[in-house]
Tab-separated table of C-alpha atoms in Angstrom:
chain	number	residue	atom	x	y	z
Z	1	UNK	CA	-16.421	-23.039	16.953
Z	2	UNK	CA	-17.087	-19.460	15.744
Z	3	UNK	CA	-16.203	-18.314	12.361
Z	4	UNK	CA	-16.108	-14.594	11.765
Z	5	UNK	CA	-16.270	-13.351	8.204
Z	6	UNK	CA	-16.988	-10.234	6.249
Z	7	UNK	CA	-19.548	-9.900	3.490
Z	8	UNK	CA	-20.214	-12.739	1.448
Z	9	UNK	CA	-20.522	-10.674	-1.761
Z	10	UNK	CA	-16.895	-9.274	-1.464
Z	11	UNK	CA	-14.780	-11.023	1.111
Z	12	UNK	CA	-12.906	-14.116	-0.750
Z	13	UNK	CA	-10.582	-14.617	2.276
Z	14	UNK	CA	-13.818	-15.409	4.166
Z	15	UNK	CA	-15.172	-17.709	1.723
Z	16	UNK	CA	-12.258	-20.156	2.060
Z	17	UNK	CA	-12.814	-21.506	5.426
Z	18	UNK	CA	-16.420	-21.345	5.340
Z	19	UNK	CA	-16.829	-23.310	2.189
Z	20	UNK	CA	-14.385	-26.035	3.677
Z	21	UNK	CA	-16.314	-26.399	6.789
Z	22	UNK	CA	-19.504	-26.519	4.874
Z	23	UNK	CA	-18.333	-29.234	2.710
Z	24	UNK	CA	-16.640	-31.292	5.163
Z	25	UNK	CA	-19.504	-31.056	7.569
Z	26	UNK	CA	-17.749	-29.239	10.409
Z	27	UNK	CA	-20.367	-27.328	12.489
Z	28	UNK	CA	-19.803	-23.695	13.402
Z	29	UNK	CA	-21.625	-20.483	14.339
Z	30	UNK	CA	-21.133	-17.665	11.773
Z	31	UNK	CA	-20.552	-14.234	12.708
Z	32	UNK	CA	-20.798	-11.664	9.841
Z	33	UNK	CA	-19.217	-8.275	10.128
Z	34	UNK	CA	-19.930	-6.300	7.084
Z	35	UNK	CA	-16.668	-4.528	6.261
Z	36	UNK	CA	-15.961	-0.951	5.921
Z	37	UNK	CA	-18.758	0.536	8.014
Z	38	UNK	CA	-18.536	2.494	11.211
Z	39	UNK	CA	-17.321	0.172	13.860
Z	40	UNK	CA	-16.258	-2.545	11.555
Z	41	UNK	CA	-12.672	-2.478	12.445
Z	42	UNK	CA	-13.193	-2.390	16.262
Z	43	UNK	CA	-15.752	-5.321	16.118
Z	44	UNK	CA	-13.055	-7.400	13.991
Z	45	UNK	CA	-10.115	-6.208	16.379
Z	46	UNK	CA	-12.467	-7.743	19.425
Z	47	UNK	CA	-11.886	-11.134	17.666
Z	48	UNK	CA	-8.314	-10.606	16.623
Z	49	UNK	CA	-5.739	-8.264	16.756
Z	50	UNK	CA	-4.681	-8.745	13.543
Z	51	UNK	CA	-7.735	-6.872	12.573
Z	52	UNK	CA	-8.646	-8.952	9.286
Z	53	UNK	CA	-11.313	-11.546	8.544
Z	54	UNK	CA	-11.703	-14.709	8.854
Z	55	UNK	CA	-11.266	-15.528	12.159
Z	56	UNK	CA	-11.851	-18.881	13.816
Z	57	UNK	CA	-12.408	-19.358	17.644
Z	58	UNK	CA	-12.387	-22.550	19.130
Z	59	UNK	CA	-12.721	-22.336	22.997
Z	60	UNK	CA	-9.663	-20.344	24.210
Z	61	UNK	CA	-7.989	-21.041	20.747
Z	62	UNK	CA	-8.315	-18.217	18.068
Z	63	UNK	CA	-6.883	-18.571	14.615
Z	64	UNK	CA	-6.537	-16.121	11.870
Z	65	UNK	CA	-5.837	-16.014	8.422
Z	66	UNK	CA	-7.530	-18.395	5.733
Z	67	UNK	CA	-4.875	-20.898	5.326
Z	68	UNK	CA	-3.786	-20.943	9.059
Z	69	UNK	CA	-7.772	-21.955	9.987
Z	70	UNK	CA	-7.362	-24.661	6.905
Z	71	UNK	CA	-4.162	-26.285	8.677
Z	72	UNK	CA	-5.958	-26.022	11.914
Z	73	UNK	CA	-8.950	-27.697	10.847
Z	74	UNK	CA	-6.905	-30.460	8.995
Z	75	UNK	CA	-5.275	-31.276	12.223
Z	76	UNK	CA	-8.757	-32.553	13.515
Z	77	UNK	CA	-9.998	-33.385	9.989
Z	78	UNK	CA	-6.962	-35.010	7.883
Z	79	UNK	CA	-9.636	-35.228	4.940
Z	80	UNK	CA	-9.096	-31.475	4.258
Z	81	UNK	CA	-5.846	-32.409	2.429
Z	82	UNK	CA	-5.339	-35.218	0.116
Z	83	UNK	CA	-4.287	-38.494	1.657
Z	84	UNK	CA	-1.407	-39.284	-0.451
Z	85	UNK	CA	1.719	-37.474	0.798
Z	86	UNK	CA	3.153	-36.172	-2.523
Z	87	UNK	CA	-0.370	-34.958	-3.413
Z	88	UNK	CA	-0.665	-33.433	-0.125
Z	89	UNK	CA	2.705	-31.544	-0.822
Z	90	UNK	CA	1.284	-30.275	-4.251
Z	91	UNK	CA	-2.090	-29.163	-2.644
Z	92	UNK	CA	-0.228	-27.221	-0.094
Z	93	UNK	CA	2.051	-25.661	-2.969
Z	94	UNK	CA	-1.143	-24.343	-4.923
Z	95	UNK	CA	-2.538	-23.342	-1.924
Z	96	UNK	CA	0.066	-21.236	-0.797
Z	97	UNK	CA	0.682	-19.823	-4.056
Z	98	UNK	CA	-2.963	-18.665	-3.983
Z	99	UNK	CA	-2.406	-17.288	-0.792
Z	100	UNK	CA	0.369	-15.036	-1.376
Z	101	UNK	CA	0.203	-14.369	-4.927
Z	102	UNK	CA	-2.008	-13.273	-7.870
Z	103	UNK	CA	-1.963	-9.752	-6.795
Z	104	UNK	CA	-2.882	-8.270	-9.985
Z	105	UNK	CA	-6.034	-10.688	-10.578
Z	106	UNK	CA	-7.041	-9.619	-7.014
Z	107	UNK	CA	-6.528	-5.993	-7.840
Z	108	UNK	CA	-8.456	-5.958	-11.132
Z	109	UNK	CA	-10.867	-8.648	-10.789
Z	110	UNK	CA	-11.762	-8.395	-7.052
Z	111	UNK	CA	-14.495	-10.700	-5.986
Z	112	UNK	CA	-17.791	-9.357	-6.360
Z	113	UNK	CA	-20.266	-12.026	-6.437
Z	114	UNK	CA	-23.404	-10.496	-7.149
Z	115	UNK	CA	-22.179	-8.382	-10.113
Z	116	UNK	CA	-21.379	-9.059	-13.726
Z	117	UNK	CA	-18.334	-7.469	-15.321
Z	118	UNK	CA	-17.747	-9.200	-18.596
Z	119	UNK	CA	-14.430	-8.506	-20.203
Z	120	UNK	CA	-13.411	-5.969	-17.471
Z	121	UNK	CA	-10.044	-6.043	-15.438
Z	122	UNK	CA	-8.067	-7.627	-18.292
Z	123	UNK	CA	-4.556	-6.234	-17.960
Z	124	UNK	CA	-1.298	-7.762	-19.200
Z	125	UNK	CA	-0.507	-8.750	-15.539
Z	126	UNK	CA	-3.877	-9.945	-14.530
Z	127	UNK	CA	-4.149	-12.169	-17.604
Z	128	UNK	CA	-0.702	-13.738	-16.529
Z	129	UNK	CA	-2.362	-14.618	-13.312
Z	130	UNK	CA	-5.215	-16.062	-15.192
Z	131	UNK	CA	-3.229	-18.137	-17.266
Z	132	UNK	CA	-1.191	-19.636	-14.435
Z	133	UNK	CA	-4.619	-20.466	-12.818
Z	134	UNK	CA	-5.760	-21.854	-15.792
Z	135	UNK	CA	-2.817	-24.147	-16.048
Z	136	UNK	CA	-3.297	-25.276	-12.159
Z	137	UNK	CA	-6.840	-26.172	-13.147
Z	138	UNK	CA	-6.166	-27.934	-16.321
Z	139	UNK	CA	-4.077	-30.534	-14.172
Z	140	UNK	CA	-7.116	-31.191	-11.886
Z	141	UNK	CA	-7.012	-35.085	-11.297
Z	142	UNK	CA	-10.732	-35.336	-11.127
Z	143	UNK	CA	-13.679	-33.125	-10.649
Z	144	UNK	CA	-11.871	-31.248	-8.053
Z	145	UNK	CA	-8.031	-30.525	-8.103
Z	146	UNK	CA	-6.661	-33.735	-6.167
Z	147	UNK	CA	-9.748	-35.681	-7.108
Z	148	UNK	CA	-12.234	-35.094	-4.050
Z	149	UNK	CA	-12.781	-31.859	-2.866
Z	150	UNK	CA	-10.094	-30.262	-0.315
Z	151	UNK	CA	-8.373	-27.402	1.074
Z	152	UNK	CA	-6.918	-26.408	-2.155
Z	153	UNK	CA	-10.207	-26.154	-3.880
Z	154	UNK	CA	-11.425	-23.909	-0.970
Z	155	UNK	CA	-8.470	-21.753	-1.545
Z	156	UNK	CA	-9.287	-21.293	-5.176
Z	157	UNK	CA	-13.173	-21.016	-4.549
Z	158	UNK	CA	-13.121	-17.076	-4.715
Z	159	UNK	CA	-11.448	-17.366	-8.009
Z	160	UNK	CA	-14.117	-19.456	-9.299
Z	161	UNK	CA	-16.543	-16.500	-8.302
Z	162	UNK	CA	-14.259	-13.972	-9.924
Z	163	UNK	CA	-14.220	-15.975	-13.439
Z	164	UNK	CA	-17.775	-16.020	-13.177
Z	165	UNK	CA	-18.313	-12.001	-12.506
Z	166	UNK	CA	-15.525	-11.243	-14.988
Z	167	UNK	CA	-16.518	-14.062	-17.424
Z	168	UNK	CA	-13.267	-15.466	-17.770
Z	169	UNK	CA	-13.401	-18.900	-19.563
Z	170	UNK	CA	-10.785	-21.594	-18.263
Z	171	UNK	CA	-9.715	-24.434	-20.279
Z	172	UNK	CA	-11.115	-26.540	-17.522
Z	173	UNK	CA	-14.891	-25.461	-17.448
Z	174	UNK	CA	-15.871	-28.469	-15.538
Z	175	UNK	CA	-13.776	-27.802	-12.756
Z	176	UNK	CA	-15.298	-24.338	-12.622
Z	177	UNK	CA	-18.970	-26.099	-12.677
Z	178	UNK	CA	-17.999	-28.553	-9.886
Z	179	UNK	CA	-17.078	-25.903	-7.469
Z	180	UNK	CA	-20.409	-23.794	-8.306
Z	181	UNK	CA	-22.665	-26.735	-8.137
Z	182	UNK	CA	-21.693	-27.409	-4.478
Z	183	UNK	CA	-24.439	-26.827	-2.370
Z	184	UNK	CA	-22.370	-24.846	-0.110
Z	185	UNK	CA	-21.129	-22.639	-2.738
Z	186	UNK	CA	-24.789	-21.994	-3.840
Z	187	UNK	CA	-25.800	-21.140	-0.422
Z	188	UNK	CA	-22.842	-18.536	-0.238
Z	189	UNK	CA	-23.666	-17.300	-3.523
Z	190	UNK	CA	-27.422	-17.016	-2.506
Z	191	UNK	CA	-26.553	-15.071	0.787
Z	192	UNK	CA	-24.385	-12.611	-1.230
Z	193	UNK	CA	-27.029	-11.770	-3.373
Z	194	UNK	CA	-29.480	-11.040	-0.749
Z	195	UNK	CA	-26.708	-8.842	1.418
Z	196	UNK	CA	-28.105	-5.229	1.661
Z	197	UNK	CA	-24.723	-3.608	2.072
Z	198	UNK	CA	-22.369	-2.329	-0.808
Z	199	UNK	CA	-18.855	-1.070	-0.413
Z	200	UNK	CA	-18.435	1.740	-3.324
Z	201	UNK	CA	-14.911	1.166	-3.640
Z	202	UNK	CA	-14.996	-2.466	-4.350
Z	203	UNK	CA	-17.768	-2.277	-7.003
Z	204	UNK	CA	-14.572	-1.517	-9.136
Z	205	UNK	CA	-16.831	-1.270	-12.581
Z	206	UNK	CA	-20.016	0.062	-11.557
U	1	UNK	CA	16.348	-33.682	-0.745
U	2	UNK	CA	17.256	-30.375	-2.285
U	3	UNK	CA	16.228	-26.899	-1.673
U	4	UNK	CA	16.447	-24.600	-4.248
U	5	UNK	CA	17.038	-20.858	-3.455
U	6	UNK	CA	17.748	-17.438	-5.085
U	7	UNK	CA	20.539	-15.126	-4.268
U	8	UNK	CA	21.230	-15.092	-0.433
U	9	UNK	CA	21.344	-11.259	-0.056
U	10	UNK	CA	17.926	-10.597	-1.727
U	11	UNK	CA	15.720	-13.643	-1.448
U	12	UNK	CA	13.582	-13.366	1.626
U	13	UNK	CA	11.229	-16.196	0.721
U	14	UNK	CA	14.272	-18.753	0.100
U	15	UNK	CA	16.050	-17.734	3.762
U	16	UNK	CA	12.885	-19.237	5.326
U	17	UNK	CA	12.879	-23.062	4.389
U	18	UNK	CA	16.919	-22.907	4.165
U	19	UNK	CA	17.096	-21.323	7.893
U	20	UNK	CA	14.547	-23.900	8.986
U	21	UNK	CA	16.140	-26.949	7.599
U	22	UNK	CA	19.507	-25.854	8.407
U	23	UNK	CA	18.982	-24.866	12.141
U	24	UNK	CA	16.887	-28.129	12.520
U	25	UNK	CA	19.642	-30.185	11.472
U	26	UNK	CA	17.735	-31.543	8.350
U	27	UNK	CA	20.172	-32.427	5.754
U	28	UNK	CA	19.595	-31.220	2.342
U	29	UNK	CA	21.451	-30.200	-0.897
U	30	UNK	CA	21.312	-26.484	-1.593
U	31	UNK	CA	20.877	-25.522	-5.172
U	32	UNK	CA	21.279	-21.921	-5.879
U	33	UNK	CA	19.946	-20.008	-8.858
U	34	UNK	CA	20.428	-16.294	-9.651
U	35	UNK	CA	17.685	-13.706	-10.134
U	36	UNK	CA	18.325	-12.714	-14.131
U	37	UNK	CA	20.245	-9.138	-13.530
U	38	UNK	CA	19.090	-8.349	-17.237
U	39	UNK	CA	15.414	-8.272	-16.476
U	40	UNK	CA	15.889	-6.404	-13.318
U	41	UNK	CA	15.416	-9.774	-11.387
U	42	UNK	CA	11.937	-10.499	-12.267
U	43	UNK	CA	12.791	-14.019	-13.373
U	44	UNK	CA	15.050	-16.582	-11.823
U	45	UNK	CA	17.705	-18.199	-14.080
U	46	UNK	CA	17.276	-21.816	-14.607
U	47	UNK	CA	14.034	-22.455	-12.395
U	48	UNK	CA	12.147	-23.830	-15.413
U	49	UNK	CA	13.416	-27.403	-14.789
U	50	UNK	CA	12.238	-27.243	-11.198
U	51	UNK	CA	8.507	-26.221	-11.334
U	52	UNK	CA	5.975	-24.152	-13.439
U	53	UNK	CA	5.214	-21.448	-10.831
U	54	UNK	CA	8.772	-19.819	-11.586
U	55	UNK	CA	9.559	-18.994	-8.412
U	56	UNK	CA	12.264	-19.802	-5.485
U	57	UNK	CA	12.315	-21.422	-3.225
U	58	UNK	CA	11.507	-25.129	-4.205
U	59	UNK	CA	11.756	-28.091	-2.088
U	60	UNK	CA	12.690	-31.134	-4.237
U	61	UNK	CA	11.275	-34.146	-2.094
U	62	UNK	CA	10.702	-37.598	-3.401
U	63	UNK	CA	11.474	-36.231	-6.884
U	64	UNK	CA	8.731	-34.295	-6.941
U	65	UNK	CA	8.767	-30.241	-6.435
U	66	UNK	CA	7.070	-28.274	-3.638
U	67	UNK	CA	6.988	-24.478	-4.010
U	68	UNK	CA	6.312	-21.927	-1.875
U	69	UNK	CA	8.007	-21.259	1.402
U	70	UNK	CA	5.066	-21.853	3.300
U	71	UNK	CA	3.882	-24.990	1.840
U	72	UNK	CA	7.829	-26.255	2.154
U	73	UNK	CA	7.878	-25.532	5.787
U	74	UNK	CA	4.592	-27.100	6.399
U	75	UNK	CA	5.820	-30.320	4.353
U	76	UNK	CA	9.072	-30.197	6.395
U	77	UNK	CA	7.041	-30.062	9.603
U	78	UNK	CA	5.011	-32.952	8.866
U	79	UNK	CA	8.026	-35.216	7.227
U	80	UNK	CA	10.064	-34.764	10.214
U	81	UNK	CA	7.855	-34.903	13.303
U	82	UNK	CA	10.892	-35.642	15.501
U	83	UNK	CA	12.170	-32.169	14.997
U	84	UNK	CA	9.069	-30.446	16.356
U	85	UNK	CA	9.137	-27.453	13.632
U	86	UNK	CA	5.915	-26.229	15.006
U	87	UNK	CA	5.298	-25.841	18.824
U	88	UNK	CA	4.326	-28.628	20.493
U	89	UNK	CA	1.490	-27.076	22.529
U	90	UNK	CA	-1.819	-26.870	20.389
U	91	UNK	CA	-2.538	-23.224	21.327
U	92	UNK	CA	0.699	-22.062	20.623
U	93	UNK	CA	1.001	-23.859	17.376
U	94	UNK	CA	-2.179	-22.121	15.900
U	95	UNK	CA	-0.674	-18.863	17.025
U	96	UNK	CA	2.458	-19.630	15.029
U	97	UNK	CA	0.498	-20.959	12.091
U	98	UNK	CA	-1.550	-17.560	12.106
U	99	UNK	CA	1.231	-15.399	12.230
U	100	UNK	CA	3.547	-17.074	9.463
U	101	UNK	CA	0.509	-17.098	7.433
U	102	UNK	CA	0.050	-13.347	8.142
U	103	UNK	CA	3.568	-12.783	7.324
U	104	UNK	CA	2.990	-14.755	3.925
U	105	UNK	CA	0.314	-12.762	2.572
U	106	UNK	CA	0.538	-9.369	4.294
U	107	UNK	CA	2.884	-6.611	5.005
U	108	UNK	CA	3.341	-5.508	1.307
U	109	UNK	CA	4.014	-1.857	2.548
U	110	UNK	CA	7.290	-2.991	4.493
U	111	UNK	CA	8.301	-5.510	1.760
U	112	UNK	CA	8.210	-2.973	-1.121
U	113	UNK	CA	9.955	-0.079	0.588
U	114	UNK	CA	12.171	-2.238	2.811
U	115	UNK	CA	13.371	-5.185	0.494
U	116	UNK	CA	15.717	-7.649	2.005
U	117	UNK	CA	19.416	-6.570	1.286
U	118	UNK	CA	21.760	-8.276	3.879
U	119	UNK	CA	24.894	-6.589	2.832
U	120	UNK	CA	23.649	-3.205	2.556
U	121	UNK	CA	22.639	-0.572	5.143
U	122	UNK	CA	20.185	1.871	4.423
U	123	UNK	CA	19.202	3.653	8.074
U	124	UNK	CA	16.222	5.476	7.867
U	125	UNK	CA	15.339	4.749	4.270
U	126	UNK	CA	11.613	3.081	3.429
U	127	UNK	CA	9.842	4.511	6.291
U	128	UNK	CA	6.515	5.426	4.918
U	129	UNK	CA	3.341	5.522	6.559
U	130	UNK	CA	2.120	1.885	5.610
U	131	UNK	CA	5.730	0.556	6.265
U	132	UNK	CA	5.478	2.157	9.669
U	133	UNK	CA	2.103	0.294	10.454
U	134	UNK	CA	3.370	-3.128	9.056
U	135	UNK	CA	6.602	-2.450	11.450
U	136	UNK	CA	4.224	-1.910	14.383
U	137	UNK	CA	2.210	-5.220	13.830
U	138	UNK	CA	5.431	-7.150	13.660
U	139	UNK	CA	6.700	-5.844	16.934
U	140	UNK	CA	3.395	-6.466	18.352
U	141	UNK	CA	3.685	-9.978	17.425
U	142	UNK	CA	7.051	-10.274	18.540
U	143	UNK	CA	6.335	-8.808	21.942
U	144	UNK	CA	3.178	-11.072	22.488
U	145	UNK	CA	4.869	-14.148	21.489
U	146	UNK	CA	7.784	-13.629	23.518
U	147	UNK	CA	5.772	-12.578	26.805
U	148	UNK	CA	3.226	-15.385	26.140
U	149	UNK	CA	5.020	-18.122	24.908
U	150	UNK	CA	8.693	-17.308	25.051
U	151	UNK	CA	9.732	-18.785	28.562
U	152	UNK	CA	11.822	-21.730	27.332
U	153	UNK	CA	14.258	-20.003	25.519
U	154	UNK	CA	14.809	-17.072	23.246
U	155	UNK	CA	12.685	-17.544	20.306
U	156	UNK	CA	9.142	-16.531	19.514
U	157	UNK	CA	7.660	-19.729	21.081
U	158	UNK	CA	10.782	-20.327	23.399
U	159	UNK	CA	12.690	-22.874	21.412
U	160	UNK	CA	13.155	-22.375	17.462
U	161	UNK	CA	10.033	-23.156	15.266
U	162	UNK	CA	8.852	-22.236	11.801
U	163	UNK	CA	7.822	-18.981	13.048
U	164	UNK	CA	11.405	-17.952	13.665
U	165	UNK	CA	12.536	-18.934	10.311
U	166	UNK	CA	9.549	-16.977	8.840
U	167	UNK	CA	10.493	-13.953	10.590
U	168	UNK	CA	14.155	-13.913	10.195
U	169	UNK	CA	13.985	-11.863	6.888
U	170	UNK	CA	12.256	-9.433	8.750
U	171	UNK	CA	15.091	-9.372	11.270
U	172	UNK	CA	17.553	-8.687	8.350
U	173	UNK	CA	15.235	-5.675	7.131
U	174	UNK	CA	15.344	-4.073	10.560
U	175	UNK	CA	19.169	-4.515	10.564
U	176	UNK	CA	19.395	-3.011	7.158
U	177	UNK	CA	17.115	-0.020	7.515
U	178	UNK	CA	18.122	0.567	11.273
U	179	UNK	CA	14.695	0.283	12.482
U	180	UNK	CA	14.511	1.170	15.902
U	181	UNK	CA	13.137	-1.771	18.337
U	182	UNK	CA	12.063	-1.888	22.016
U	183	UNK	CA	14.013	-4.003	24.223
U	184	UNK	CA	12.011	-7.115	23.974
U	185	UNK	CA	12.222	-7.138	20.235
U	186	UNK	CA	15.839	-6.013	20.243
U	187	UNK	CA	16.914	-9.089	22.433
U	188	UNK	CA	14.898	-11.222	19.998
U	189	UNK	CA	16.378	-9.882	16.810
U	190	UNK	CA	19.714	-10.436	18.376
U	191	UNK	CA	18.892	-13.923	19.311
U	192	UNK	CA	17.963	-14.365	15.665
U	193	UNK	CA	21.022	-13.183	14.380
U	194	UNK	CA	23.067	-15.359	16.680
U	195	UNK	CA	21.628	-18.450	15.333
U	196	UNK	CA	24.283	-20.502	13.486
U	197	UNK	CA	22.071	-21.104	10.210
U	198	UNK	CA	21.298	-17.373	10.120
U	199	UNK	CA	24.885	-16.626	10.334
U	200	UNK	CA	25.744	-19.021	7.726
U	201	UNK	CA	23.260	-17.470	5.538
U	202	UNK	CA	24.558	-13.843	6.006
U	203	UNK	CA	28.139	-14.916	5.438
U	204	UNK	CA	26.755	-16.405	2.052
U	205	UNK	CA	24.714	-12.960	1.136
U	206	UNK	CA	27.800	-10.707	1.888
U	207	UNK	CA	29.870	-12.926	-0.541
U	208	UNK	CA	27.589	-12.307	-3.345
U	209	UNK	CA	28.119	-9.452	-5.742
U	210	UNK	CA	25.069	-9.669	-8.347
U	211	UNK	CA	23.042	-6.498	-8.423
U	212	UNK	CA	19.380	-7.007	-8.479
U	213	UNK	CA	17.572	-3.723	-9.632
U	214	UNK	CA	14.011	-4.459	-8.452
U	215	UNK	CA	15.455	-5.225	-5.024
U	216	UNK	CA	17.574	-2.216	-4.869
U	217	UNK	CA	15.463	1.155	-4.816
U	218	UNK	CA	18.153	3.198	-2.745
U	219	UNK	CA	21.476	2.377	-4.961
U	220	UNK	CA	22.476	2.281	-8.615
U	221	UNK	CA	24.243	-0.356	-10.097
U	222	UNK	CA	27.414	1.502	-10.356
U	223	UNK	CA	27.753	1.990	-6.681
């Protein structure tokens, strides 16, 4: 299997399937395409007409979009979702909520793994998003949202990095720490810090 | 089992699981809430008792709320495997999942300038550059699916699936804003509008009289 991702420093969507695959020990080759460079778009379009990362290629099957990739992997690796069906439905709900929502958080507190922007990006609307996420995290059933690590945690992992960058303190600090302590998460962060590329438009606060 | 929806005229997110369950013959009780006219439609009256995300649609299953249209569709597909809500073929199923996810998180240009409004007609309105790009991508998706997977029927993957429920609100938008469609896409759009579930939803929408300002960029309240 081949996973096509963007910059580890910036691409929150890429982190989700990458982290899930690493945590669950699903082997894959990684292709990293630094975004917003000459030829980036063409390279991505070579993998998927949707023109966005992440993209998973498994033989002849091409799956795009972070959530669709997680569902695809879950068909083969059911542990990606909680075993209990009520919990599984809840995990899908919070994952989908993350997938289509929190637009203001994304806009004002974009993921920027290696930067520190304490206090930045706080608007009325981004703080409302933060409050909702805080509420979801505070109902965590164990170290992770549904006890053991699942796809929902992969969906929220980029938010953990945002909170780290913007120094947002959630009520459930243990959850944030549990995600940051995952060896795969540390691997991602270290790689992001080593990346030479920067995207000025994404470095929102200098 | 209950499906909690918003206004049929405006709520594209509500339309998806409702059409999915209706068309597949999954029995459910419809609970309709209305967008709050006083705050411009930003909140949903009465949603507080169902879940904490504050949005429609909601599926109430085993007494527990499941929110978000995509999570509801996945959950229904899992609970009713005999209905084959996703395409049976593995490769087709992944394309179906990908395009639904793409729809779920994207197309903000089209969503913003061409909000769903079933009872109204605004030909030519809302066609910005970004919306044009979104529309072109939708047309590309429809054409590819119809050509590659559509042999067994008139839907994106032949027979009706989650993907058609997911794109039904887009069919409504193209109709309201009179977006010109190439023949393959026009035929698909007509097939969706001919679905019994879609006709029923549209009939319900036409009977509604509420005016939700945030969804009405091209009309004033006193039409």
